[in-house]
Amino acid sequence: SMATPHVAGAAALLVQRNGEWGHDEIKAALVGTATRGSVTSWVDGAGRPWETGAGRLRVDRLLDVRLLSQPPVIDGLEAVAGQVLTHTLQLQRVEEDIESVTVRWVPSGDLEGMVLEPEDGSTVNFNSNGQAEVIVTVTVPVGTPLGDYTGWLDLQDDGDVVTTVPYHVRVR
């Protein structure tokens, strides 16, 4: 795939600019700055995160990474109908001017009644060390069809810059 040399080159730029960053920070920056919607699925055009990755690489956004999410992807969540799942994201601000982020859920399809928290539009504040914690809760109601439910958690900072965290929930 021609994506490999492009991603490797982008990672090299990040290492050059942020020499103290390790693998986790590099991956978070690559995933968090990707643009979704510009990559489509060969199956139905939907472009779900598990088919297309985080989206199209945006080297221009890598020059101004504002925050990092650990983990950079919400994955491995499996549930049966009637179950509640939780997953914790640790956010680290890179730019000092960020005080908070606004949460926006962008599902890639119908969620079939699943409830995602924190609520869409809620605010998460950073502490004095530049860290914030987001407790993601997924409520899977009884009767939810089996399948994969995917999308993106957008974190919009005070400067209106969006960091993206793809998510994947499997109902079995």
JSON list of C-alpha atoms in Angstrom, two decimals:
[
{"chain": "A", "resi": 1, "resn": "SER", "atom": "CA", "xyz": [0.00, 0.00, 0.00]},
{"chain": "A", "resi": 2, "resn": "MET", "atom": "CA", "xyz": [1.19, 3.50, -0.76]},
{"chain": "A", "resi": 3, "resn": "ALA", "atom": "CA", "xyz": [-0.15, 4.58, 2.63]},
{"chain": "A", "resi": 4, "resn": "THR", "atom": "CA", "xyz": [2.84, 2.97, 4.34]},
{"chain": "A", "resi": 5, "resn": "PRO", "atom": "CA", "xyz": [5.57, 5.34, 3.11]},
{"chain": "A", "resi": 6, "resn": "HIS", "atom": "CA", "xyz": [3.31, 8.35, 3.63]},
{"chain": "A", "resi": 7, "resn": "VAL", "atom": "CA", "xyz": [2.53, 7.43, 7.24]},
{"chain": "A", "resi": 8, "resn": "ALA", "atom": "CA", "xyz": [6.19, 6.56, 7.89]},
{"chain": "A", "resi": 9, "resn": "GLY", "atom": "CA", "xyz": [7.25, 9.96, 6.54]},
{"chain": "A", "resi": 10, "resn": "ALA", "atom": "CA", "xyz": [4.63, 11.74, 8.64]},
{"chain": "A", "resi": 11, "resn": "ALA", "atom": "CA", "xyz": [5.78, 9.83, 11.73]},
{"chain": "A", "resi": 12, "resn": "ALA", "atom": "CA", "xyz": [9.38, 10.88, 10.98]},
{"chain": "A", "resi": 13, "resn": "LEU", "atom": "CA", "xyz": [8.27, 14.53, 10.83]},
{"chain": "A", "resi": 14, "resn": "LEU", "atom": "CA", "xyz": [6.59, 14.15, 14.23]},
{"chain": "A", "resi": 15, "resn": "VAL", "atom": "CA", "xyz": [9.71, 12.57, 15.74]},
{"chain": "A", "resi": 16, "resn": "GLN", "atom": "CA", "xyz": [11.85, 15.36, 14.32]},
{"chain": "A", "resi": 17, "resn": "ARG", "atom": "CA", "xyz": [9.55, 18.02, 15.76]},
{"chain": "A", "resi": 18, "resn": "ASN", "atom": "CA", "xyz": [8.79, 16.25, 19.07]},
{"chain": "A", "resi": 19, "resn": "GLY", "atom": "CA", "xyz": [11.87, 14.17, 19.84]},
{"chain": "A", "resi": 20, "resn": "GLU", "atom": "CA", "xyz": [10.68, 13.26, 23.34]},
{"chain": "A", "resi": 21, "resn": "TRP", "atom": "CA", "xyz": [7.49, 11.59, 22.07]},
{"chain": "A", "resi": 22, "resn": "GLY", "atom": "CA", "xyz": [7.27, 7.81, 22.03]},
{"chain": "A", "resi": 23, "resn": "HIS", "atom": "CA", "xyz": [5.19, 5.40, 19.97]},
{"chain": "A", "resi": 24, "resn": "ASP", "atom": "CA", "xyz": [1.94, 6.16, 21.84]},
{"chain": "A", "resi": 25, "resn": "GLU", "atom": "CA", "xyz": [2.18, 9.92, 21.31]},
{"chain": "A", "resi": 26, "resn": "ILE", "atom": "CA", "xyz": [3.10, 9.52, 17.63]},
{"chain": "A", "resi": 27, "resn": "LYS", "atom": "CA", "xyz": [0.13, 7.19, 17.02]},
{"chain": "A", "resi": 28, "resn": "ALA", "atom": "CA", "xyz": [-2.23, 9.52, 18.91]},
{"chain": "A", "resi": 29, "resn": "ALA", "atom": "CA", "xyz": [-1.10, 12.49, 16.79]},
{"chain": "A", "resi": 30, "resn": "LEU", "atom": "CA", "xyz": [-1.47, 10.57, 13.50]},
{"chain": "A", "resi": 31, "resn": "VAL", "atom": "CA", "xyz": [-4.93, 9.24, 14.40]},
{"chain": "A", "resi": 32, "resn": "GLY", "atom": "CA", "xyz": [-6.21, 12.39, 16.08]},
{"chain": "A", "resi": 33, "resn": "THR", "atom": "CA", "xyz": [-5.41, 14.73, 13.19]},
{"chain": "A", "resi": 34, "resn": "ALA", "atom": "CA", "xyz": [-6.74, 12.51, 10.36]},
{"chain": "A", "resi": 35, "resn": "THR", "atom": "CA", "xyz": [-9.69, 13.73, 8.30]},
{"chain": "A", "resi": 36, "resn": "ARG", "atom": "CA", "xyz": [-12.63, 11.37, 8.12]},
{"chain": "A", "resi": 37, "resn": "GLY", "atom": "CA", "xyz": [-15.12, 11.36, 5.26]},
{"chain": "A", "resi": 38, "resn": "SER", "atom": "CA", "xyz": [-12.41, 11.64, 2.63]},
{"chain": "A", "resi": 39, "resn": "VAL", "atom": "CA", "xyz": [-11.90, 7.87, 2.69]},
{"chain": "A", "resi": 40, "resn": "THR", "atom": "CA", "xyz": [-14.72, 5.53, 1.68]},
{"chain": "A", "resi": 41, "resn": "SER", "atom": "CA", "xyz": [-15.38, 1.82, 2.00]},
{"chain": "A", "resi": 42, "resn": "TRP", "atom": "CA", "xyz": [-15.28, -0.37, -1.06]},
{"chain": "A", "resi": 43, "resn": "VAL", "atom": "CA", "xyz": [-18.32, -2.22, 0.33]},
{"chain": "A", "resi": 44, "resn": "ASP", "atom": "CA", "xyz": [-20.94, 0.53, 0.64]},
{"chain": "A", "resi": 45, "resn": "GLY", "atom": "CA", "xyz": [-19.07, 3.83, 0.70]},
{"chain": "A", "resi": 46, "resn": "ALA", "atom": "CA", "xyz": [-19.71, 4.36, 4.42]},
{"chain": "A", "resi": 47, "resn": "GLY", "atom": "CA", "xyz": [-16.04, 4.53, 5.39]},
{"chain": "A", "resi": 48, "resn": "ARG", "atom": "CA", "xyz": [-16.31, 3.02, 8.87]},
{"chain": "A", "resi": 49, "resn": "PRO", "atom": "CA", "xyz": [-13.19, 3.39, 11.05]},
{"chain": "A", "resi": 50, "resn": "TRP", "atom": "CA", "xyz": [-12.51, -0.37, 11.15]},
{"chain": "A", "resi": 51, "resn": "GLU", "atom": "CA", "xyz": [-12.46, -0.44, 7.32]},
{"chain": "A", "resi": 52, "resn": "THR", "atom": "CA", "xyz": [-10.62, 2.78, 6.55]},
{"chain": "A", "resi": 53, "resn": "GLY", "atom": "CA", "xyz": [-8.62, 3.60, 9.65]},
{"chain": "A", "resi": 54, "resn": "ALA", "atom": "CA", "xyz": [-8.90, 7.03, 11.21]},
{"chain": "A", "resi": 55, "resn": "GLY", "atom": "CA", "xyz": [-9.22, 8.74, 7.82]},
{"chain": "A", "resi": 56, "resn": "ARG", "atom": "CA", "xyz": [-6.93, 10.60, 5.47]},
{"chain": "A", "resi": 57, "resn": "LEU", "atom": "CA", "xyz": [-3.51, 11.58, 6.80]},
{"chain": "A", "resi": 58, "resn": "ARG", "atom": "CA", "xyz": [-3.20, 15.35, 7.27]},
{"chain": "A", "resi": 59, "resn": "VAL", "atom": "CA", "xyz": [0.49, 16.27, 7.40]},
{"chain": "A", "resi": 60, "resn": "ASP", "atom": "CA", "xyz": [-0.38, 19.97, 7.64]},
{"chain": "A", "resi": 61, "resn": "ARG", "atom": "CA", "xyz": [-2.26, 19.32, 10.91]},
{"chain": "A", "resi": 62, "resn": "LEU", "atom": "CA", "xyz": [0.70, 17.38, 12.33]},
{"chain": "A", "resi": 63, "resn": "LEU", "atom": "CA", "xyz": [2.63, 20.64, 12.54]},
{"chain": "A", "resi": 64, "resn": "ASP", "atom": "CA", "xyz": [0.15, 21.93, 15.12]},
{"chain": "A", "resi": 65, "resn": "VAL", "atom": "CA", "xyz": [-0.92, 18.98, 17.28]},
{"chain": "A", "resi": 66, "resn": "ARG", "atom": "CA", "xyz": [-2.91, 20.48, 20.15]},
{"chain": "A", "resi": 67, "resn": "LEU", "atom": "CA", "xyz": [-3.86, 17.47, 22.27]},
{"chain": "A", "resi": 68, "resn": "LEU", "atom": "CA", "xyz": [-3.26, 13.74, 22.49]},
{"chain": "A", "resi": 69, "resn": "SER", "atom": "CA", "xyz": [-5.62, 10.93, 23.52]},
{"chain": "A", "resi": 70, "resn": "GLN", "atom": "CA", "xyz": [-4.52, 7.69, 25.15]},
{"chain": "A", "resi": 71, "resn": "PRO", "atom": "CA", "xyz": [-5.59, 5.34, 23.82]},
{"chain": "A", "resi": 72, "resn": "PRO", "atom": "CA", "xyz": [-6.00, 7.03, 20.42]},
{"chain": "A", "resi": 73, "resn": "VAL", "atom": "CA", "xyz": [-8.77, 4.57, 19.40]},
{"chain": "A", "resi": 74, "resn": "ILE", "atom": "CA", "xyz": [-11.71, 3.22, 21.43]},
{"chain": "A", "resi": 75, "resn": "ASP", "atom": "CA", "xyz": [-11.62, -0.40, 20.33]},
{"chain": "A", "resi": 76, "resn": "GLY", "atom": "CA", "xyz": [-12.20, -3.86, 21.69]},
{"chain": "A", "resi": 77, "resn": "LEU", "atom": "CA", "xyz": [-15.53, -3.02, 23.31]},
{"chain": "A", "resi": 78, "resn": "GLU", "atom": "CA", "xyz": [-17.78, -6.07, 23.13]},
{"chain": "A", "resi": 79, "resn": "ALA", "atom": "CA", "xyz": [-21.21, -6.26, 24.71]},
{"chain": "A", "resi": 80, "resn": "VAL", "atom": "CA", "xyz": [-24.40, -8.22, 24.81]},
{"chain": "A", "resi": 81, "resn": "ALA", "atom": "CA", "xyz": [-27.77, -6.50, 24.74]},
{"chain": "A", "resi": 82, "resn": "GLY", "atom": "CA", "xyz": [-28.56, -5.02, 28.15]},
{"chain": "A", "resi": 83, "resn": "GLN", "atom": "CA", "xyz": [-24.93, -4.41, 29.08]},
{"chain": "A", "resi": 84, "resn": "VAL", "atom": "CA", "xyz": [-23.17, -1.16, 30.01]},
{"chain": "A", "resi": 85, "resn": "LEU", "atom": "CA", "xyz": [-19.52, -0.70, 28.96]},
{"chain": "A", "resi": 86, "resn": "THR", "atom": "CA", "xyz": [-17.00, 1.87, 30.16]},
{"chain": "A", "resi": 87, "resn": "HIS", "atom": "CA", "xyz": [-13.72, 2.97, 28.66]},
{"chain": "A", "resi": 88, "resn": "THR", "atom": "CA", "xyz": [-11.35, 5.68, 29.93]},
{"chain": "A", "resi": 89, "resn": "LEU", "atom": "CA", "xyz": [-9.53, 8.15, 27.70]},
{"chain": "A", "resi": 90, "resn": "GLN", "atom": "CA", "xyz": [-6.62, 10.13, 29.11]},
{"chain": "A", "resi": 91, "resn": "LEU", "atom": "CA", "xyz": [-6.16, 13.46, 27.36]},
{"chain": "A", "resi": 92, "resn": "GLN", "atom": "CA", "xyz": [-2.92, 15.43, 27.42]},
{"chain": "A", "resi": 93, "resn": "ARG", "atom": "CA", "xyz": [-2.88, 18.96, 26.11]},
{"chain": "A", "resi": 94, "resn": "VAL", "atom": "CA", "xyz": [0.13, 19.85, 23.99]},
{"chain": "A", "resi": 95, "resn": "GLU", "atom": "CA", "xyz": [-0.76, 23.53, 23.62]},
{"chain": "A", "resi": 96, "resn": "GLU", "atom": "CA", "xyz": [-1.01, 25.57, 26.82]},
{"chain": "A", "resi": 97, "resn": "ASP", "atom": "CA", "xyz": [-3.97, 27.66, 25.66]},
{"chain": "A", "resi": 98, "resn": "ILE", "atom": "CA", "xyz": [-6.42, 24.73, 25.81]},
{"chain": "A", "resi": 99, "resn": "GLU", "atom": "CA", "xyz": [-8.59, 24.79, 28.92]},
{"chain": "A", "resi": 100, "resn": "SER", "atom": "CA", "xyz": [-11.36, 22.42, 27.81]},
{"chain": "A", "resi": 101, "resn": "VAL", "atom": "CA", "xyz": [-12.78, 20.32, 24.99]},
{"chain": "A", "resi": 102, "resn": "THR", "atom": "CA", "xyz": [-16.34, 19.86, 23.81]},
{"chain": "A", "resi": 103, "resn": "VAL", "atom": "CA", "xyz": [-17.47, 16.29, 23.11]},
{"chain": "A", "resi": 104, "resn": "ARG", "atom": "CA", "xyz": [-19.21, 15.46, 19.81]},
{"chain": "A", "resi": 105, "resn": "TRP", "atom": "CA", "xyz": [-20.28, 11.93, 18.82]},
{"chain": "A", "resi": 106, "resn": "VAL", "atom": "CA", "xyz": [-20.31, 11.19, 15.07]},
{"chain": "A", "resi": 107, "resn": "PRO", "atom": "CA", "xyz": [-21.69, 7.68, 14.44]},
{"chain": "A", "resi": 108, "resn": "SER", "atom": "CA", "xyz": [-21.01, 6.12, 11.03]},
{"chain": "A", "resi": 109, "resn": "GLY", "atom": "CA", "xyz": [-24.51, 4.56, 11.02]},
{"chain": "A", "resi": 110, "resn": "ASP", "atom": "CA", "xyz": [-27.62, 3.94, 13.11]},
{"chain": "A", "resi": 111, "resn": "LEU", "atom": "CA", "xyz": [-26.78, 3.23, 16.77]},
{"chain": "A", "resi": 112, "resn": "GLU", "atom": "CA", "xyz": [-30.00, 1.24, 17.25]},
{"chain": "A", "resi": 113, "resn": "GLY", "atom": "CA", "xyz": [-30.82, 2.98, 20.53]},
{"chain": "A", "resi": 114, "resn": "MET", "atom": "CA", "xyz": [-27.35, 2.74, 22.09]},
{"chain": "A", "resi": 115, "resn": "VAL", "atom": "CA", "xyz": [-26.53, 5.61, 24.42]},
{"chain": "A", "resi": 116, "resn": "LEU", "atom": "CA", "xyz": [-23.02, 7.13, 24.33]},
{"chain": "A", "resi": 117, "resn": "GLU", "atom": "CA", "xyz": [-21.74, 9.28, 27.18]},
{"chain": "A", "resi": 118, "resn": "PRO", "atom": "CA", "xyz": [-20.51, 11.85, 27.97]},
{"chain": "A", "resi": 119, "resn": "GLU", "atom": "CA", "xyz": [-23.44, 13.60, 26.36]},
{"chain": "A", "resi": 120, "resn": "ASP", "atom": "CA", "xyz": [-22.98, 15.23, 22.99]},
{"chain": "A", "resi": 121, "resn": "GLY", "atom": "CA", "xyz": [-21.99, 18.85, 23.57]},
{"chain": "A", "resi": 122, "resn": "SER", "atom": "CA", "xyz": [-20.68, 18.35, 27.09]},
{"chain": "A", "resi": 123, "resn": "THR", "atom": "CA", "xyz": [-17.44, 19.98, 28.22]},
{"chain": "A", "resi": 124, "resn": "VAL", "atom": "CA", "xyz": [-14.35, 18.31, 29.68]},
{"chain": "A", "resi": 125, "resn": "ASN", "atom": "CA", "xyz": [-11.87, 20.55, 31.54]},
{"chain": "A", "resi": 126, "resn": "PHE", "atom": "CA", "xyz": [-8.11, 20.11, 31.79]},
{"chain": "A", "resi": 127, "resn": "ASN", "atom": "CA", "xyz": [-6.38, 20.22, 35.18]},
{"chain": "A", "resi": 128, "resn": "SER", "atom": "CA", "xyz": [-3.36, 22.40, 35.98]},
{"chain": "A", "resi": 129, "resn": "ASN", "atom": "CA", "xyz": [-1.04, 19.63, 34.70]},
{"chain": "A", "resi": 130, "resn": "GLY", "atom": "CA", "xyz": [-2.70, 19.77, 31.28]},
{"chain": "A", "resi": 131, "resn": "GLN", "atom": "CA", "xyz": [-4.51, 16.47, 31.69]},
{"chain": "A", "resi": 132, "resn": "ALA", "atom": "CA", "xyz": [-8.15, 15.46, 31.48]},
{"chain": "A", "resi": 133, "resn": "GLU", "atom": "CA", "xyz": [-10.01, 12.20, 31.78]},
{"chain": "A", "resi": 134, "resn": "VAL", "atom": "CA", "xyz": [-13.02, 11.21, 29.69]},
{"chain": "A", "resi": 135, "resn": "ILE", "atom": "CA", "xyz": [-15.05, 8.28, 30.97]},
{"chain": "A", "resi": 136, "resn": "VAL", "atom": "CA", "xyz": [-16.85, 6.88, 27.93]},
{"chain": "A", "resi": 137, "resn": "THR", "atom": "CA", "xyz": [-19.98, 4.89, 28.78]},
{"chain": "A", "resi": 138, "resn": "VAL", "atom": "CA", "xyz": [-21.86, 2.84, 26.18]},
{"chain": "A", "resi": 139, "resn": "THR", "atom": "CA", "xyz": [-25.31, 1.56, 27.15]},
{"chain": "A", "resi": 140, "resn": "VAL", "atom": "CA", "xyz": [-26.52, -1.26, 24.90]},
{"chain": "A", "resi": 141, "resn": "PRO", "atom": "CA", "xyz": [-30.29, -1.68, 25.33]},
{"chain": "A", "resi": 142, "resn": "VAL", "atom": "CA", "xyz": [-32.05, -5.03, 25.22]},
{"chain": "A", "resi": 143, "resn": "GLY", "atom": "CA", "xyz": [-33.07, -5.74, 21.63]},
{"chain": "A", "resi": 144, "resn": "THR", "atom": "CA", "xyz": [-30.03, -4.10, 20.02]},
{"chain": "A", "resi": 145, "resn": "PRO", "atom": "CA", "xyz": [-29.23, -6.04, 16.82]},
{"chain": "A", "resi": 146, "resn": "LEU", "atom": "CA", "xyz": [-25.95, -7.96, 16.72]},
{"chain": "A", "resi": 147, "resn": "GLY", "atom": "CA", "xyz": [-23.21, -6.23, 14.78]},
{"chain": "A", "resi": 148, "resn": "ASP", "atom": "CA", "xyz": [-20.49, -3.63, 14.69]},
{"chain": "A", "resi": 149, "resn": "TYR", "atom": "CA", "xyz": [-21.20, -0.01, 15.60]},
{"chain": "A", "resi": 150, "resn": "THR", "atom": "CA", "xyz": [-18.54, 2.52, 14.72]},
{"chain": "A", "resi": 151, "resn": "GLY", "atom": "CA", "xyz": [-17.90, 6.22, 14.45]},
{"chain": "A", "resi": 152, "resn": "TRP", "atom": "CA", "xyz": [-15.82, 9.02, 15.87]},
{"chain": "A", "resi": 153, "resn": "LEU", "atom": "CA", "xyz": [-15.61, 10.93, 19.12]},
{"chain": "A", "resi": 154, "resn": "ASP", "atom": "CA", "xyz": [-14.64, 14.48, 18.20]},
{"chain": "A", "resi": 155, "resn": "LEU", "atom": "CA", "xyz": [-12.93, 16.60, 20.84]},
{"chain": "A", "resi": 156, "resn": "GLN", "atom": "CA", "xyz": [-13.18, 20.28, 19.89]},
{"chain": "A", "resi": 157, "resn": "ASP", "atom": "CA", "xyz": [-10.78, 22.47, 21.83]},
{"chain": "A", "resi": 158, "resn": "ASP", "atom": "CA", "xyz": [-11.00, 26.17, 22.76]},
{"chain": "A", "resi": 159, "resn": "GLY", "atom": "CA", "xyz": [-9.34, 27.10, 19.47]},
{"chain": "A", "resi": 160, "resn": "ASP", "atom": "CA", "xyz": [-12.01, 25.21, 17.46]},
{"chain": "A", "resi": 161, "resn": "VAL", "atom": "CA", "xyz": [-9.51, 22.52, 16.46]},
{"chain": "A", "resi": 162, "resn": "VAL", "atom": "CA", "xyz": [-10.94, 18.99, 16.44]},
{"chain": "A", "resi": 163, "resn": "THR", "atom": "CA", "xyz": [-9.02, 15.93, 17.59]},
{"chain": "A", "resi": 164, "resn": "THR", "atom": "CA", "xyz": [-10.67, 12.70, 16.47]},
{"chain": "A", "resi": 165, "resn": "VAL", "atom": "CA", "xyz": [-10.89, 9.39, 18.37]},
{"chain": "A", "resi": 166, "resn": "PRO", "atom": "CA", "xyz": [-12.42, 6.55, 16.28]},
{"chain": "A", "resi": 167, "resn": "TYR", "atom": "CA", "xyz": [-14.59, 4.05, 18.18]},
{"chain": "A", "resi": 168, "resn": "HIS", "atom": "CA", "xyz": [-15.82, 0.50, 17.58]},
{"chain": "A", "resi": 169, "resn": "VAL", "atom": "CA", "xyz": [-18.41, -1.39, 19.65]},
{"chain": "A", "resi": 170, "resn": "ARG", "atom": "CA", "xyz": [-19.35, -4.99, 18.80]},
{"chain": "A", "resi": 171, "resn": "VAL", "atom": "CA", "xyz": [-22.69, -6.32, 20.02]},
{"chain": "A", "resi": 172, "resn": "ARG", "atom": "CA", "xyz": [-22.63, -10.11, 20.12]}
]
